[in-house]
Short mmCIF file of C-alpha atoms in Angstrom, two decimals:
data_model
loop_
_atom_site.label_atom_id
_atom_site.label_comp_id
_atom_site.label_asym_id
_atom_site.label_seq_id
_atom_site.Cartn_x
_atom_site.Cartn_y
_atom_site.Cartn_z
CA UNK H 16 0.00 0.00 0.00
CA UNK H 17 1.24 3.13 -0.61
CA UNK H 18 -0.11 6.79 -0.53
CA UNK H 19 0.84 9.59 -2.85
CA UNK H 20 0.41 13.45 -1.74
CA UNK H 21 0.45 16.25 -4.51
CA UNK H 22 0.94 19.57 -3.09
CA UNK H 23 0.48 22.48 -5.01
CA UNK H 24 2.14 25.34 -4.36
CA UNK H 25 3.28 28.86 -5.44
CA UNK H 26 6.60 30.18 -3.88
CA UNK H 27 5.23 33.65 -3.64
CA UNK H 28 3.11 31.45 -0.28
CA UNK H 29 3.73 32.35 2.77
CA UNK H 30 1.57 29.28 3.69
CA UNK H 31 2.46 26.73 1.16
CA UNK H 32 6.18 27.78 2.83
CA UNK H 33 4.46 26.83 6.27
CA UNK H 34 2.17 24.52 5.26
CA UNK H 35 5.24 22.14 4.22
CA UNK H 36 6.47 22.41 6.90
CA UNK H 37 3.74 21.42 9.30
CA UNK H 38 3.18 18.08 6.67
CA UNK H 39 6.30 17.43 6.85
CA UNK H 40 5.86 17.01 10.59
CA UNK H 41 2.92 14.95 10.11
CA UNK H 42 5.10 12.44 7.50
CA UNK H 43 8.05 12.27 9.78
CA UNK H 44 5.88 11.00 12.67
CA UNK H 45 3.73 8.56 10.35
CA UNK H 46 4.37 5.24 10.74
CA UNK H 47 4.00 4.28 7.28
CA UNK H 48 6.62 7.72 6.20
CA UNK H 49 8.44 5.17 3.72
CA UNK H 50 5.06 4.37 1.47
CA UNK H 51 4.31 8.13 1.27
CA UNK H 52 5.54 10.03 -2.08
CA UNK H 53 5.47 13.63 -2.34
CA UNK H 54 5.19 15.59 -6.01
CA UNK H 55 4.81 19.23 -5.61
CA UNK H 56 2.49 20.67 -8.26
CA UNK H 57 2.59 24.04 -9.73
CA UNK H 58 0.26 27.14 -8.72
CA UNK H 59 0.80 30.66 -9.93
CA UNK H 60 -0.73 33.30 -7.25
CA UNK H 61 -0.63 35.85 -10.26
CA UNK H 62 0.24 34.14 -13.46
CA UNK H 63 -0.63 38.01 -14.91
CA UNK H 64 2.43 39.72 -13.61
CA UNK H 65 5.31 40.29 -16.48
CA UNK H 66 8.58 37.87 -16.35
CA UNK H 67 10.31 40.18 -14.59
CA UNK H 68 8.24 41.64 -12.42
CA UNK H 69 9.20 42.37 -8.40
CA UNK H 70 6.90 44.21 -6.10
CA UNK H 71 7.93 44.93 -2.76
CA UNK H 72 5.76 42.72 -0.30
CA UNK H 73 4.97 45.06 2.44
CA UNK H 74 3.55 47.88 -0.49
CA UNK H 75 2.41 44.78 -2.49
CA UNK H 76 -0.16 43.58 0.18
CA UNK H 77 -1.43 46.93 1.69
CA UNK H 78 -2.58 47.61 -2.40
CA UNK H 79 -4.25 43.73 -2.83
CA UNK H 80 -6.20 44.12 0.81
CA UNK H 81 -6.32 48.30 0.98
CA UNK H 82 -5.00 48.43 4.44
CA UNK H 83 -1.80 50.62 5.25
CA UNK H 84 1.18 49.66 5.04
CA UNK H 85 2.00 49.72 8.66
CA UNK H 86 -1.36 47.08 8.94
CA UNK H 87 0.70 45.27 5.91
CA UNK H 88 3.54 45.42 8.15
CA UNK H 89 1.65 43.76 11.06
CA UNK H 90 -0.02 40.78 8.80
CA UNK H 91 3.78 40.19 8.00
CA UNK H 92 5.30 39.83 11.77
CA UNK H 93 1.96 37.71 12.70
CA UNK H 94 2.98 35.35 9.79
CA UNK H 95 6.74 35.63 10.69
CA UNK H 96 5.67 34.46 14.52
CA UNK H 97 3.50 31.38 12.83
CA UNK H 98 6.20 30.71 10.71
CA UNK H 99 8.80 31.02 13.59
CA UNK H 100 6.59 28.63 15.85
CA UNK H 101 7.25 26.09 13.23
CA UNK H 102 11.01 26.06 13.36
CA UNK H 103 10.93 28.31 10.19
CA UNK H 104 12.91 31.81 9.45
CA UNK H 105 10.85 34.40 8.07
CA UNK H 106 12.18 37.75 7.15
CA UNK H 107 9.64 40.24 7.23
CA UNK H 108 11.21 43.25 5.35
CA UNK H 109 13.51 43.12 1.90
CA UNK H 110 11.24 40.31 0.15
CA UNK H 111 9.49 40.81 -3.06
CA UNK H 112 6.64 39.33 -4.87
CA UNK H 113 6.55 38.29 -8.45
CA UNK H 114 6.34 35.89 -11.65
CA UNK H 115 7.29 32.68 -10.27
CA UNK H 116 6.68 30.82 -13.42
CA UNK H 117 10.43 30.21 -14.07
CA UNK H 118 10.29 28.91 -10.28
CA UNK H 119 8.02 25.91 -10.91
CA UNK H 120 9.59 25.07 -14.10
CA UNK H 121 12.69 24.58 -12.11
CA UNK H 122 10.42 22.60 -9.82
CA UNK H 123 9.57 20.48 -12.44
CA UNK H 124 13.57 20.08 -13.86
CA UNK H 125 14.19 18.93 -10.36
CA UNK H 126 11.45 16.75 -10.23
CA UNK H 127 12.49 14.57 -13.24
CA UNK H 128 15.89 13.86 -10.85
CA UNK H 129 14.31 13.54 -8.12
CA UNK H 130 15.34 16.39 -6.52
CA UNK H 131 12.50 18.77 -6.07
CA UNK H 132 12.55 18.74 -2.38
CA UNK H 133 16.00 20.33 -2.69
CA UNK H 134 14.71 22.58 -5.54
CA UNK H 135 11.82 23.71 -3.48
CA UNK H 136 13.41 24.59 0.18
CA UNK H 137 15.66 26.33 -1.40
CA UNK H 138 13.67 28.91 -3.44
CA UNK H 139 11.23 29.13 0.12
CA UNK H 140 14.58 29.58 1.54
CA UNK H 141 15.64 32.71 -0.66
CA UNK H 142 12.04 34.06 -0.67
CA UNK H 143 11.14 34.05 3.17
CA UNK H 144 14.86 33.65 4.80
CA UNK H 145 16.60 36.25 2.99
CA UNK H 146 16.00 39.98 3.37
CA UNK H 147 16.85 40.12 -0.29
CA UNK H 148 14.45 40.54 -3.38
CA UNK H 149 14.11 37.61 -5.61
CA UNK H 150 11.80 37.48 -8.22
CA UNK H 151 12.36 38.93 -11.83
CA UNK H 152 16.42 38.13 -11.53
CA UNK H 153 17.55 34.84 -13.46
CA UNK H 154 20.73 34.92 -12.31
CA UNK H 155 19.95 35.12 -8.78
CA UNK H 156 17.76 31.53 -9.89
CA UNK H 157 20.59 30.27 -11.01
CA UNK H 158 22.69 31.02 -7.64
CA UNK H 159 20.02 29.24 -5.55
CA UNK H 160 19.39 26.39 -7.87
CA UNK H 161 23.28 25.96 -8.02
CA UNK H 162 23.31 26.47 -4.11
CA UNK H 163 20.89 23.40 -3.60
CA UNK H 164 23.26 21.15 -5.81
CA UNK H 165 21.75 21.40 -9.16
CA UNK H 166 24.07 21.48 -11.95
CA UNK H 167 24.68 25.75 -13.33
CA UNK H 168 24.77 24.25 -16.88
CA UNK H 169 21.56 22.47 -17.05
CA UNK H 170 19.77 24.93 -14.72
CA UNK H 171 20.57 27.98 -17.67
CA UNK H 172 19.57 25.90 -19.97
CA UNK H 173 15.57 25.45 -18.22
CA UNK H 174 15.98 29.31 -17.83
CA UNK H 175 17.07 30.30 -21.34
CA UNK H 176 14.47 27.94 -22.99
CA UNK H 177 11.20 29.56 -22.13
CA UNK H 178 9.34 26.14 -23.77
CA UNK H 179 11.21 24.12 -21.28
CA UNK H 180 8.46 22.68 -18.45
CA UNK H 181 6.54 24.93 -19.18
CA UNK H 182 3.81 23.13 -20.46
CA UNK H 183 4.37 20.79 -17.16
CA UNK H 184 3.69 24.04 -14.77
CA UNK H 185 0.36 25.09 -17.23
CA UNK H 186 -0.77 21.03 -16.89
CA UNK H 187 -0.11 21.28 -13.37
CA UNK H 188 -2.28 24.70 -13.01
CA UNK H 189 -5.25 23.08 -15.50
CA UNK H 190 -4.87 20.02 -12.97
CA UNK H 191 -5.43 22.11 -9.63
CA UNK H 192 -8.57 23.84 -11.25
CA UNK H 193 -10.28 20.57 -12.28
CA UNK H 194 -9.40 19.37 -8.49
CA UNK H 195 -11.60 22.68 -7.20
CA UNK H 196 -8.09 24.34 -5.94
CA UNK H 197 -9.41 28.24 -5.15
CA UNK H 198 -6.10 28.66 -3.23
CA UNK H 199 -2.47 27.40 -2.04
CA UNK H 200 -1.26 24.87 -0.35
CA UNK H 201 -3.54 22.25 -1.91
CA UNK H 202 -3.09 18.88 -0.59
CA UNK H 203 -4.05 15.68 -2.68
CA UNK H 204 -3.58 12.55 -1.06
CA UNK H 205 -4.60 9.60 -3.61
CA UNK H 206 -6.75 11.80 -5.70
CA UNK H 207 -9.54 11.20 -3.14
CA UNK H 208 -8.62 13.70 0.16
CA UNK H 209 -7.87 17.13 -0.19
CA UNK H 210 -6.09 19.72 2.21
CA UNK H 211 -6.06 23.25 1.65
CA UNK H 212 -4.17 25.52 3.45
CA UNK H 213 -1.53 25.27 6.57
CA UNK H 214 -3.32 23.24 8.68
CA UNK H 215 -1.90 21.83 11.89
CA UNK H 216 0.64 18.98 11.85
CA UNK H 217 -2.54 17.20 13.35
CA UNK H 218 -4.56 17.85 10.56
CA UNK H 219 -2.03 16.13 7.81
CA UNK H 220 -1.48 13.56 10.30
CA UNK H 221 -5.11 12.88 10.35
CA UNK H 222 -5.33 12.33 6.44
CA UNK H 223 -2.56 10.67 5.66
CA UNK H 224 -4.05 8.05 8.49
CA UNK H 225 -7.05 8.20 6.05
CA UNK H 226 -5.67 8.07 3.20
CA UNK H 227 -3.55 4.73 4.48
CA UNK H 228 -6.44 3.02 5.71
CA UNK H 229 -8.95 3.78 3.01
CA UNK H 230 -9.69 0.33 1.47
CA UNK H 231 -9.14 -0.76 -2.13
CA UNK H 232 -10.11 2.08 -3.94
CA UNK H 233 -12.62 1.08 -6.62
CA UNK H 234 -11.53 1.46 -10.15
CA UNK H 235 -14.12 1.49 -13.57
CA UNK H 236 -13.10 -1.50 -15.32
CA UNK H 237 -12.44 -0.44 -18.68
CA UNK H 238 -11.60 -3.97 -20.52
CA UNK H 239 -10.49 -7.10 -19.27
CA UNK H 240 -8.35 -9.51 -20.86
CA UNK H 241 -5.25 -10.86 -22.38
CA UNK H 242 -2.88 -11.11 -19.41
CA UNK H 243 0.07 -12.79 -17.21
CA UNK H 244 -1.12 -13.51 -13.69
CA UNK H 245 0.73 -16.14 -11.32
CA UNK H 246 -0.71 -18.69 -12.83
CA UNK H 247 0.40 -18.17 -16.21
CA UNK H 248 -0.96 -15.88 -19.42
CA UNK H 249 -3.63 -16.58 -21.10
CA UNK H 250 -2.92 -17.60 -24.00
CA UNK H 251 -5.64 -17.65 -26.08
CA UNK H 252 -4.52 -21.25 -28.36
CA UNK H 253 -3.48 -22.88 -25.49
CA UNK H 254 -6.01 -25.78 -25.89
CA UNK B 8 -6.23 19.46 -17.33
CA UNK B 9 -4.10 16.01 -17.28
CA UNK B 10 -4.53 12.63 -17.68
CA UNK B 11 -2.01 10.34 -15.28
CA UNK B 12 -1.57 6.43 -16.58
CA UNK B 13 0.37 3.84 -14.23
CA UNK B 14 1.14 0.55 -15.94
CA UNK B 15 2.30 -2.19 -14.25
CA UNK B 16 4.17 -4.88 -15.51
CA UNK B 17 6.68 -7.34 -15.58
CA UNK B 18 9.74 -8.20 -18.20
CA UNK B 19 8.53 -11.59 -18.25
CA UNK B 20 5.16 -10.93 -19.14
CA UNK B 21 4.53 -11.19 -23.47
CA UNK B 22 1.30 -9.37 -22.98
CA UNK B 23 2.70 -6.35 -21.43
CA UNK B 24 5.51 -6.29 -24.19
CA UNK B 25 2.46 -6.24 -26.53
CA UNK B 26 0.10 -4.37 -24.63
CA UNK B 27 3.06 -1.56 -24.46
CA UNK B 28 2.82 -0.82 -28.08
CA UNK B 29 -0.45 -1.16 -28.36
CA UNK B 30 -1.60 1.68 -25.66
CA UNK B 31 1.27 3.83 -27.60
CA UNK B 32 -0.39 3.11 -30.45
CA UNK B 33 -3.38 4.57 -28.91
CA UNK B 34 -1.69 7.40 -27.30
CA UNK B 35 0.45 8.26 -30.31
CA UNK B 36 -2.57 8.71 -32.08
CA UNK B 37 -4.49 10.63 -29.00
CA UNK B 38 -5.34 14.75 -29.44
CA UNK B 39 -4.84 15.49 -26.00
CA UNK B 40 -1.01 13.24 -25.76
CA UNK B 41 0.87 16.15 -24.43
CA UNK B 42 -1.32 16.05 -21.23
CA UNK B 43 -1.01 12.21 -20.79
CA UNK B 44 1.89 11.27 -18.07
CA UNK B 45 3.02 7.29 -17.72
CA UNK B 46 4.70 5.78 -15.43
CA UNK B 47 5.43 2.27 -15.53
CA UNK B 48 4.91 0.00 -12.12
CA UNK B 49 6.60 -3.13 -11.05
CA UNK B 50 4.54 -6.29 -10.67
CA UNK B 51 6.25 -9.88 -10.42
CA UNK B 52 4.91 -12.76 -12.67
CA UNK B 53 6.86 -15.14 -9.86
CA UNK B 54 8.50 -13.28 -6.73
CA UNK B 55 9.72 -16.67 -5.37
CA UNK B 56 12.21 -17.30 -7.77
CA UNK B 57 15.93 -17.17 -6.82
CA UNK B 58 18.05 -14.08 -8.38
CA UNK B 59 19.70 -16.23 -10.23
CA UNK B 60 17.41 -18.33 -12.08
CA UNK B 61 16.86 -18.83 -15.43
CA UNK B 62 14.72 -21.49 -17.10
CA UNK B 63 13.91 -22.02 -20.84
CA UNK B 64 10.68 -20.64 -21.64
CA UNK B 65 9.24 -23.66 -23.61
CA UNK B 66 9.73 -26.35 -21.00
CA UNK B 67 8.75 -23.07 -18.28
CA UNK B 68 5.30 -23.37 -20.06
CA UNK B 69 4.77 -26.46 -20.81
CA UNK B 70 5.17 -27.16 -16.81
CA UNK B 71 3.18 -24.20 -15.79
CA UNK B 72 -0.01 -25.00 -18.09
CA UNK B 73 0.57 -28.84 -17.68
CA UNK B 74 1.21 -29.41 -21.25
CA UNK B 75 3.48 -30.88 -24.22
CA UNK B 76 6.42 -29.15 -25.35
CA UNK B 77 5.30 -28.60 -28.67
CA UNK B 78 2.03 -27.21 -27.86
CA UNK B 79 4.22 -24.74 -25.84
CA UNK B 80 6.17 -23.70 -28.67
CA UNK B 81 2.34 -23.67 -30.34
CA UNK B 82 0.94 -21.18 -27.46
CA UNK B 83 4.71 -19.11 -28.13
CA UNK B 84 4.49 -19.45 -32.10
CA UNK B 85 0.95 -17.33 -31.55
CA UNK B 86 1.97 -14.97 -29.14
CA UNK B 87 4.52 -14.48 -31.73
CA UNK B 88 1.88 -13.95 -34.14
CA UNK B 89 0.31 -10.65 -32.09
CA UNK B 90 3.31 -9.21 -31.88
CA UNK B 91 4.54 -9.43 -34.62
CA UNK B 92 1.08 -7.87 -36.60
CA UNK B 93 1.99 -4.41 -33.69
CA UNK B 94 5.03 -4.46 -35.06
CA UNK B 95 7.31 -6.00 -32.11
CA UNK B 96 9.71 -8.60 -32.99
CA UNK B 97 9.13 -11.80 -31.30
CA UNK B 98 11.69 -14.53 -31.09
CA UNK B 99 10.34 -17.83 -29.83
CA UNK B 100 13.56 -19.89 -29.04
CA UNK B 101 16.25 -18.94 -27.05
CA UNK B 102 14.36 -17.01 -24.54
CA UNK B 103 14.39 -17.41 -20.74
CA UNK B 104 12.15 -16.97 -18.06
CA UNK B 105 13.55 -15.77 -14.14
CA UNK B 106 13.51 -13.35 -11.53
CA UNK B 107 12.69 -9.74 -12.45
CA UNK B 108 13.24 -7.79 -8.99
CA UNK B 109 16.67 -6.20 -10.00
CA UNK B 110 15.14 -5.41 -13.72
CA UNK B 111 12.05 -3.61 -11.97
CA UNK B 112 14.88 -1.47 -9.85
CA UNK B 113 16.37 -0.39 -12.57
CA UNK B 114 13.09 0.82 -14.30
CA UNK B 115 12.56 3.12 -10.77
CA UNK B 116 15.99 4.50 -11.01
CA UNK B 117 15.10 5.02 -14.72
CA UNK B 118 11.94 6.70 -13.97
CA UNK B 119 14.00 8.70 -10.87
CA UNK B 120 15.90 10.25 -14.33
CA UNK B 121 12.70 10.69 -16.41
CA UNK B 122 13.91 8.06 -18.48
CA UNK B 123 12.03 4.76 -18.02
CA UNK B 124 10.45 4.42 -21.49
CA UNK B 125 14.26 3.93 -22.41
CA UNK B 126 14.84 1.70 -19.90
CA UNK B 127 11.67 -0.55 -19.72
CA UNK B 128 12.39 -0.57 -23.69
CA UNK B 129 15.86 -2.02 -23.84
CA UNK B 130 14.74 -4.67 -21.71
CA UNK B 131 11.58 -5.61 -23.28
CA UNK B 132 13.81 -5.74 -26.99
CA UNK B 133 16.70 -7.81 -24.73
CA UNK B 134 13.89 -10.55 -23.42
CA UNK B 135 11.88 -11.28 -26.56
CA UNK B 136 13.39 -9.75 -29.48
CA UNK B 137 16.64 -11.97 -28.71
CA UNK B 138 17.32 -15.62 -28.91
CA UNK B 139 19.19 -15.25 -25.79
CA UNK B 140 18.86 -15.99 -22.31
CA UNK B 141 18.35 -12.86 -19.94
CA UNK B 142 17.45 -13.57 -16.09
CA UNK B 143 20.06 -14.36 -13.23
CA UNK B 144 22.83 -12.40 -15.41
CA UNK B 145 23.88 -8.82 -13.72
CA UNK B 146 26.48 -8.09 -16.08
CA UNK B 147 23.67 -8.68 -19.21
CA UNK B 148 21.19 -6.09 -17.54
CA UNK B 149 24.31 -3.64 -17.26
CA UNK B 150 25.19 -4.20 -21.27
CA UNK B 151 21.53 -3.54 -21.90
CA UNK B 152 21.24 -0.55 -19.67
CA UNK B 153 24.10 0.93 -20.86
CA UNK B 154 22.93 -0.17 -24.58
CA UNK B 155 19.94 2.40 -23.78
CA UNK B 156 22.17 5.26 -23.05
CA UNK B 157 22.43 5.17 -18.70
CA UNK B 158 25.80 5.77 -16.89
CA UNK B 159 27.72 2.43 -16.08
CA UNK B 160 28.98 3.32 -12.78
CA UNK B 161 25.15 4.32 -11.69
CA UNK B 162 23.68 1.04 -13.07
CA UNK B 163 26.58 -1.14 -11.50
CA UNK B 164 25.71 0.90 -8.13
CA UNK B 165 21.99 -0.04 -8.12
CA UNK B 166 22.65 -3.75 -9.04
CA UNK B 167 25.15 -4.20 -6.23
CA UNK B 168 22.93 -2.70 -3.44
CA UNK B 169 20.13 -4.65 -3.26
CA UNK B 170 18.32 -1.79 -0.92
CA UNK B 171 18.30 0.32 -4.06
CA UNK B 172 14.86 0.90 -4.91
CA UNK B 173 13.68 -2.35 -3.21
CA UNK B 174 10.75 -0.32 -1.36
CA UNK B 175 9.74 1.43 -4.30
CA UNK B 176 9.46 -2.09 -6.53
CA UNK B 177 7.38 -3.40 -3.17
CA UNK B 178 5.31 -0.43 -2.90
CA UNK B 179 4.30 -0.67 -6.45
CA UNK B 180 3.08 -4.28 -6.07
CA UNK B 181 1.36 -3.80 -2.67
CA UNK B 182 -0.50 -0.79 -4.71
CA UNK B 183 -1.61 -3.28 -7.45
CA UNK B 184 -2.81 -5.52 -4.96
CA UNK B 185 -5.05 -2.68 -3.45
CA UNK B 186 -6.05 -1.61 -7.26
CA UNK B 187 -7.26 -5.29 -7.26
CA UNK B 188 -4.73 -6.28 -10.18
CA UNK B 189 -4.42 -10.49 -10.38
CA UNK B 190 -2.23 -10.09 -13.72
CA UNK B 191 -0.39 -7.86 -15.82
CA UNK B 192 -0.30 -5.45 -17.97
CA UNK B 193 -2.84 -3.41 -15.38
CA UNK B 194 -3.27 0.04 -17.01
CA UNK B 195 -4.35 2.53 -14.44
CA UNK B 196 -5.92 5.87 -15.54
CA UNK B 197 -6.55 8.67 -13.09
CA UNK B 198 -6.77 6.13 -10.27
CA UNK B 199 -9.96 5.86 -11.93
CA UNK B 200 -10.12 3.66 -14.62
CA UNK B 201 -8.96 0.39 -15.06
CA UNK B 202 -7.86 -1.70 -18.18
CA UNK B 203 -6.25 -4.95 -17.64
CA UNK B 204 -4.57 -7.01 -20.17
CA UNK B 205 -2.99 -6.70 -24.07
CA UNK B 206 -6.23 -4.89 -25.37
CA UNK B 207 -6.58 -3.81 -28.43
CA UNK B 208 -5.30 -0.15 -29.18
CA UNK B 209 -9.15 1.01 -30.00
CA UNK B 210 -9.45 0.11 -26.46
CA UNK B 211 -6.80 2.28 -24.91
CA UNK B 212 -8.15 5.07 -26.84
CA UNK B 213 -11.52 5.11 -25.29
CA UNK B 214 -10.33 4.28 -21.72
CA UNK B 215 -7.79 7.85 -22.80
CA UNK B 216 -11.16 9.73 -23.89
CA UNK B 217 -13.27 8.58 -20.59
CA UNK B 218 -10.25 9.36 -18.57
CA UNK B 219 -10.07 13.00 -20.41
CA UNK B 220 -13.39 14.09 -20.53
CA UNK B 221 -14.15 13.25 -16.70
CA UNK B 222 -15.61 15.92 -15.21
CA UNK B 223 -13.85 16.96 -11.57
CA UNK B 224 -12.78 14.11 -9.27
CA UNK B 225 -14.53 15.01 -5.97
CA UNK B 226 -12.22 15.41 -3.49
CA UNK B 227 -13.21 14.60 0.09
CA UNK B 228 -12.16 17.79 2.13
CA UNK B 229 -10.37 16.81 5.14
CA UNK B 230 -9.67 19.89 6.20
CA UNK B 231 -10.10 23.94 4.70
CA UNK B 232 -8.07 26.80 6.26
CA UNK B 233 -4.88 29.44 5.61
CA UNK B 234 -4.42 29.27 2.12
CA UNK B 235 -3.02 32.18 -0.50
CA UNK B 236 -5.12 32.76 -3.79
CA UNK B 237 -5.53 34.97 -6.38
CA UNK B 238 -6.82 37.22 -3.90
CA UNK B 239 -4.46 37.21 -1.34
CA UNK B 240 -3.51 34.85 1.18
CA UNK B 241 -6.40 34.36 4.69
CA UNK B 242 -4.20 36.08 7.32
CA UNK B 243 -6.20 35.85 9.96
CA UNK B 244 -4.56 39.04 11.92
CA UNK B 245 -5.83 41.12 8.29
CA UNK B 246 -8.13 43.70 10.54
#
């Protein structure tokens, strides 16, 4: 038995970033942690912004919710002290908001090695940890990809070929609508539970138990036929 | 929106060798390809079988089905036949039958590299397509992995740790066992639909087109909290 968990995700997050944390506290206590696989799914908050857009976040939020920027300000410390309770470091001046399309198809490059988990803590890293802008700046992409181990050649060549992933990110955005995803994080655990948002450790404890006891799920038969079983194939001349 | 496919299968197995090119066939041939993701599984014709064995696969039939030798090479002549008319070459002498768990390792460290069509390919070509034995034989499985383009140190590495993707190759069978798969090829679309056996490629393309035009799974919400959208992200501090 095994249970797979998609969770989409946008860097720009401040709860996807504290959301994987918390389910990761849930997996590392599970008993069954070694039949779990994570895939982390793409989710642009504002697929509209230009390549190289960067927006201060403080300004960026008091604009999107009309509040001042000192109440901006505030909503930042309050998710700094979440973030904090959860072992995290969150920087709550210097940080930027942006395109992060580039971002998940550098998710998706370090998905097909297997990687991603390295890929992904390290752009949450630069983006929350850092009091440092990072969106709209290849280069700097390249010096955190290269920082979590990925290789500088292969990682400019993602960046310098818009085509590349890029349909993977849209597929994974099409994917997240047709799953009713309003918002990130967006849990999926075997297609059949869903998670949203940066709910306790608790909470992802309580669905991956779900998700591990859930019976046989039941699949539509399709066709039935020609096949190798224990006993042998069936072989349609064999008497 | 996406379409997922898990196939599992075994080497050993001429109806997922055939079954292979047929749902290719299908896919090749399907509008909506570029949103289709495989991924090939691991299922064992016979787990119990020493690493090192290898056994004819005439006189392996004729034992397993209780019959002649000749009406063996009969059942193997007309398996032949099929795949020979999808345009697979067959061989029917020569061939062995064995143990597959070190082959289905290599198809997950394949698949770790994006690369397990390759993979799952060379094998498939090195079982039936030559008059040659296969199973028990680690230095064969590293001239045909190598033959299909992956790094000789890295193959030698996974065949001489036999921890190397041993969990994954179990995970995938205890998963067929919960899909309620008795034999192989087990197509799996969407965790949703099921097609089992060598069907014909008319077949795969209507399992693709239910698959496609499903409307939303319906997830079961566990839980629904602090999430970011397009509107901003729920701080719960926000006034």
């Amino acid at each position: 038995m095994a249970v797979q968990v998609e969770v989409w995700t946008d860097i720009n997050c401040p709860f996807c970033y504290l959301g994987k944390r918390r389910f990761e506290e849930a997996l590392d206590a599970f008993p069954h942690k070694d039949a779990v696989t994570v895939v982390h799914r793409s989710f642009e908050l504002d697929p509209t912004l230009p390549k190289d857009h960067s927006d201060a976040v403080v300004p960026h939020i008091a604009e999107k919710y009309g509040i001042s920027e000192a109440q901006a300000a505030a909503n930042e410390r309050g998710l700094g002290a979440q973030a904090e309770a959860a072992g995290l470091t969150y920087v709550t001046s210097g940080r930027d908001f942006g395109n992060s399309f580039d971002m998940h198809r550098l998710l998706h490059f370090a998905l097909e090695q297997g990687r991603q988990e390295q890929m992904l803590d390290a752009l949450y890293a630069a983006n929350f940890a850092e009091e440092r802008a990072l969106f709209g700046d290849t280069e700097r992409l390249v010096e955190v990809a290269v920082s979590a181990g990925f290789d500088e050649a292969a990682v400019r060549a993602v960046l310098t070929d818009p085509d590349a992933y890029a349909d993977a990110v849209r597929a994974d955005e099409a994917e997240a609508a047709r799953l009713g995803a309003r918002g990130v994080p967006f849990f999926v655990l075997d297609r059949k539970y869903g998670v949203s948002g940066a709910q306790p450790a608790e909470v992802f404890a309580q669905a991956l138990e779900q998700a591990w006891s859930d019976h046989a799920p039941q699949l539509a038969m399709v066709a039935d036929g020609d096949a190798c079983g224990p006993d042998g194939c069936a072989v349609p001349q064999r008497d």
